[in-house]
Amino acid sequence: QQQVKQSPQSLIVQKGGISIINCAYENTAFDYFPWYQQFPGKGPALLIAIRPDVSEKKEGRFTISFNKSAKQFSLHIMDSQPGDSATYFCAASKSGKLIFGQGTTLQVKP
Amino acid sequence: NAGVTQTPKFQVLKTGQSMTLQCAQDMNHEYMSWYRQDPGMGLRLIHYSVGAGITDQGEVPNGYNVSRSTTEDFPLRLLSAAPSQTSVYFCASSYQGTGDTEAFFGQGTRLTVV
């Protein structure tokens, strides 16, 4: 049973465009929702995170939108750049135990 | 500043062999965990530890053992390797197992079981 569902599996965006990745979770006990970015051959690294008492968090070109009632959250990458090409994972956490989504491979074309 | 160090980076095993994947962190983190990454499956939690001497099962623990004798080290043991355990394994650590703390990942171990 997948507790965190992520879509799409892959995404191709033109440089300067907006990339949007969506996640849905089931367990209302989750209290922390991070996004991780992973480049080929590397381990995932924290990109941005949000707590459920906040509906939106922005850091530079990256924004998380959070809808607690729908149990959904999304990552928006504004002005997408070729350097953003990577795999993105959403996750949900309770007591530090991270449960990840399936991942989205993003390709930003020049 | 080493962070989380995993060894080896690559390993090929024959079915039925056993081995230990090593993980060490130098950040004095209490919380450590092991994940496996498979295409289309994301990262799945195998085992985790909230401190020395304390371990617990994650989503996919079968076929794996862990122990945590020190804060720094959290080895993952494959008891009898199977082709289904072919995967990329990541170790992670974080300051504590509560609240919104960042998890730091190692570079991964790519394991092939033939």
Short mmCIF file of C-alpha atoms in Angstrom, two decimals:
data_model
loop_
_atom_site.label_atom_id
_atom_site.label_comp_id
_atom_site.label_asym_id
_atom_site.label_seq_id
_atom_site.Cartn_x
_atom_site.Cartn_y
_atom_site.Cartn_z
CA GLN A 1 0.00 0.00 0.00
CA GLN A 2 1.54 3.25 -1.17
CA GLN A 3 1.03 5.83 1.57
CA VAL A 4 2.33 8.70 -0.58
CA LYS A 5 1.36 8.83 -4.25
CA GLN A 6 3.29 11.07 -6.63
CA SER A 7 2.58 12.16 -10.20
CA PRO A 8 3.60 12.46 -12.92
CA GLN A 9 6.32 9.83 -13.21
CA SER A 10 8.17 11.96 -15.75
CA LEU A 11 7.93 15.55 -16.91
CA ILE A 12 9.47 17.50 -19.77
CA VAL A 13 9.40 21.30 -19.58
CA GLN A 14 10.90 24.02 -21.73
CA LYS A 15 13.42 26.38 -20.19
CA GLY A 16 11.59 29.21 -18.46
CA GLY A 17 8.43 27.18 -18.00
CA ILE A 18 6.67 26.06 -14.83
CA SER A 19 7.17 22.51 -13.54
CA ILE A 20 4.43 21.10 -11.33
CA ILE A 21 4.64 17.85 -9.39
CA ASN A 22 1.77 16.57 -7.28
CA CYS A 23 1.56 14.32 -4.25
CA ALA A 24 -1.25 12.85 -2.18
CA TYR A 25 -1.04 11.17 1.19
CA GLU A 26 -3.36 9.01 3.26
CA ASN A 27 -2.22 9.18 6.87
CA THR A 28 -3.44 12.34 8.61
CA ALA A 29 -0.83 11.77 11.35
CA PHE A 30 1.95 12.96 9.01
CA ASP A 31 3.30 16.27 10.28
CA TYR A 32 6.11 17.22 7.94
CA PHE A 33 6.19 17.24 4.16
CA PRO A 34 9.60 17.65 2.50
CA TRP A 35 10.67 17.55 -1.11
CA TYR A 36 14.00 16.00 -2.04
CA GLN A 37 16.02 16.52 -5.21
CA GLN A 38 18.32 13.82 -6.58
CA PHE A 39 20.91 14.09 -9.33
CA PRO A 40 22.22 10.96 -11.10
CA GLY A 41 24.70 9.03 -8.99
CA LYS A 42 23.98 11.09 -5.89
CA GLY A 43 21.88 10.71 -2.80
CA PRO A 44 18.71 12.77 -2.38
CA ALA A 45 19.08 16.22 -0.83
CA LEU A 46 16.45 18.34 0.89
CA LEU A 47 15.02 21.01 -1.40
CA ILE A 48 12.14 22.56 0.53
CA ALA A 49 9.68 21.44 3.21
CA ILE A 50 6.39 22.47 4.78
CA ARG A 51 4.37 21.76 7.88
CA PRO A 52 0.59 21.15 7.62
CA ASP A 53 -0.35 24.37 9.43
CA VAL A 54 0.95 26.39 6.46
CA SER A 55 -0.75 26.47 3.04
CA GLU A 56 2.21 27.69 1.01
CA LYS A 57 5.96 28.06 1.33
CA LYS A 58 8.25 29.72 -1.18
CA GLU A 59 12.02 29.58 -1.44
CA GLY A 60 13.39 31.29 -4.51
CA ARG A 61 11.92 29.62 -7.60
CA PHE A 62 10.52 26.70 -5.59
CA THR A 63 7.05 26.76 -3.96
CA ILE A 64 5.14 24.14 -2.03
CA SER A 65 1.35 24.40 -2.02
CA PHE A 66 -0.38 22.39 0.70
CA ASN A 67 -4.07 21.44 0.90
CA LYS A 68 -4.70 19.75 4.23
CA SER A 69 -8.37 18.98 3.64
CA ALA A 70 -7.62 17.26 0.34
CA LYS A 71 -4.47 15.61 1.74
CA GLN A 72 -2.51 16.87 -1.24
CA PHE A 73 0.60 18.96 -1.77
CA SER A 74 2.54 20.05 -4.79
CA LEU A 75 5.89 21.44 -5.85
CA HIS A 76 6.02 24.31 -8.33
CA ILE A 77 9.30 25.22 -10.01
CA MET A 78 9.06 28.64 -11.63
CA ASP A 79 11.34 29.69 -14.50
CA SER A 80 12.60 26.11 -14.84
CA GLN A 81 16.26 25.80 -15.83
CA PRO A 82 18.26 22.94 -17.40
CA GLY A 83 20.13 22.66 -14.08
CA ASP A 84 16.83 21.70 -12.45
CA SER A 85 16.81 18.46 -14.44
CA ALA A 86 16.78 15.81 -11.73
CA THR A 87 14.52 13.36 -9.95
CA TYR A 88 12.19 14.88 -7.36
CA PHE A 89 10.67 13.00 -4.46
CA CYS A 90 7.91 14.15 -2.19
CA ALA A 91 7.78 12.65 1.27
CA ALA A 92 5.68 12.64 4.41
CA SER A 93 7.00 12.19 7.89
CA LYS A 94 5.79 11.25 11.35
CA SER A 95 8.30 11.14 14.19
CA GLY A 96 11.13 11.42 11.72
CA LYS A 97 10.19 8.35 9.69
CA LEU A 98 10.12 9.48 6.07
CA ILE A 99 7.78 7.81 3.58
CA PHE A 100 8.56 8.75 -0.02
CA GLY A 101 6.52 9.04 -3.17
CA GLN A 102 7.51 7.20 -6.33
CA GLY A 103 9.58 10.05 -7.76
CA THR A 104 9.31 12.34 -10.81
CA THR A 105 12.05 12.63 -13.38
CA LEU A 106 12.15 16.21 -14.64
CA GLN A 107 13.87 17.19 -17.86
CA VAL A 108 14.15 20.88 -18.68
CA LYS A 109 14.93 21.45 -22.34
CA PRO A 110 17.11 24.44 -23.30
CA ASN B 1 33.05 17.41 6.54
CA ALA B 2 32.22 13.78 5.60
CA GLY B 3 28.49 13.67 6.49
CA VAL B 4 27.08 10.21 5.70
CA THR B 5 29.54 7.72 4.24
CA GLN B 6 28.46 4.48 2.62
CA THR B 7 30.72 1.62 1.56
CA PRO B 8 31.06 -0.04 -0.84
CA LYS B 9 29.78 2.07 -3.74
CA PHE B 10 29.25 -0.95 -5.97
CA GLN B 11 28.87 -4.65 -5.20
CA VAL B 12 28.01 -7.79 -7.15
CA LEU B 13 26.82 -10.81 -5.18
CA LYS B 14 25.86 -14.30 -6.10
CA THR B 15 22.48 -15.61 -4.98
CA GLY B 16 22.73 -16.94 -1.45
CA GLN B 17 25.78 -14.93 -0.45
CA SER B 18 25.68 -12.64 2.55
CA MET B 19 27.20 -9.21 2.95
CA THR B 20 27.11 -6.07 5.05
CA LEU B 21 26.58 -2.57 3.70
CA GLN B 22 28.35 -0.06 5.88
CA CYS B 23 27.02 3.36 6.87
CA ALA B 24 28.75 5.90 9.09
CA GLN B 25 27.87 9.48 10.00
CA ASP B 26 29.94 12.09 11.78
CA MET B 27 27.17 14.57 12.65
CA ASN B 28 26.21 12.98 15.99
CA HIS B 29 22.74 12.26 14.63
CA GLU B 30 20.49 10.03 16.70
CA TYR B 31 18.21 8.94 13.86
CA MET B 32 19.50 6.71 11.06
CA SER B 33 17.70 4.76 8.38
CA TRP B 34 18.17 2.55 5.33
CA TYR B 35 16.25 2.87 2.08
CA ARG B 36 16.25 1.00 -1.17
CA GLN B 37 15.56 2.77 -4.45
CA ASP B 38 14.01 0.93 -7.37
CA PRO B 39 12.71 2.40 -10.65
CA GLY B 40 9.13 3.57 -10.32
CA MET B 41 9.03 2.66 -6.62
CA GLY B 42 10.72 5.66 -5.07
CA LEU B 43 12.66 5.19 -1.86
CA ARG B 44 11.31 2.51 0.45
CA LEU B 45 12.25 2.35 4.11
CA ILE B 46 13.93 -0.90 5.14
CA HIS B 47 14.94 -0.37 8.78
CA TYR B 48 15.54 2.60 11.02
CA SER B 49 17.08 3.43 14.38
CA VAL B 50 16.24 6.21 16.83
CA GLY B 51 19.46 5.75 18.78
CA ALA B 52 22.17 3.30 19.79
CA GLY B 53 20.69 -0.06 20.71
CA ILE B 54 17.25 0.72 19.23
CA THR B 55 16.11 -0.44 15.81
CA ASP B 56 12.76 -0.99 14.12
CA GLN B 57 11.34 -2.25 10.85
CA GLY B 58 10.28 -0.07 7.98
CA GLU B 59 8.15 -0.84 4.91
CA VAL B 60 10.29 -3.62 3.38
CA PRO B 61 12.38 -5.30 6.12
CA ASN B 62 12.34 -8.92 4.94
CA GLY B 63 15.77 -10.32 4.08
CA TYR B 64 17.65 -7.57 5.93
CA ASN B 65 19.05 -7.21 9.43
CA VAL B 66 20.40 -4.15 11.22
CA SER B 67 22.06 -3.31 14.50
CA ARG B 68 23.11 -0.04 16.10
CA SER B 69 25.91 -0.46 18.61
CA THR B 70 27.21 3.12 18.29
CA THR B 71 25.69 6.48 17.38
CA GLU B 72 27.96 6.72 14.33
CA ASP B 73 27.42 3.37 12.59
CA PHE B 74 24.35 1.62 11.21
CA PRO B 75 25.26 -1.43 9.08
CA LEU B 76 22.73 -3.26 6.92
CA ARG B 77 23.15 -7.03 6.56
CA LEU B 78 21.83 -9.13 3.73
CA LEU B 79 21.50 -12.62 5.13
CA SER B 80 21.09 -14.62 1.90
CA ALA B 81 21.09 -12.40 -1.18
CA ALA B 82 18.33 -12.82 -3.76
CA PRO B 83 17.98 -11.25 -7.23
CA SER B 84 14.99 -9.26 -5.88
CA GLN B 85 17.45 -7.40 -3.64
CA THR B 86 19.20 -5.89 -6.66
CA SER B 87 18.77 -2.19 -5.97
CA VAL B 88 20.46 1.03 -4.94
CA TYR B 89 20.67 1.34 -1.17
CA PHE B 90 20.80 4.65 0.66
CA CYS B 91 21.61 5.34 4.26
CA ALA B 92 20.33 8.54 5.87
CA SER B 93 20.72 10.29 9.18
CA SER B 94 18.97 13.17 10.91
CA TYR B 95 19.39 15.06 14.16
CA GLN B 96 16.43 13.52 15.87
CA GLY B 97 13.38 11.47 15.02
CA THR B 98 10.84 14.13 15.85
CA GLY B 99 9.74 17.27 14.16
CA ASP B 100 10.87 18.77 10.91
CA THR B 101 14.50 17.73 10.75
CA GLU B 102 16.45 17.37 7.53
CA ALA B 103 17.63 13.89 6.54
CA PHE B 104 21.13 13.69 5.09
CA PHE B 105 21.76 10.88 2.62
CA GLY B 106 24.88 9.01 1.64
CA GLN B 107 25.96 8.53 -1.98
CA GLY B 108 24.39 5.10 -2.19
CA THR B 109 25.51 1.51 -2.75
CA ARG B 110 24.56 -0.09 -6.06
CA LEU B 111 24.03 -3.80 -5.42
CA THR B 112 23.55 -6.43 -8.12
CA VAL B 113 22.60 -9.99 -7.17
CA VAL B 114 23.15 -12.54 -9.92
#
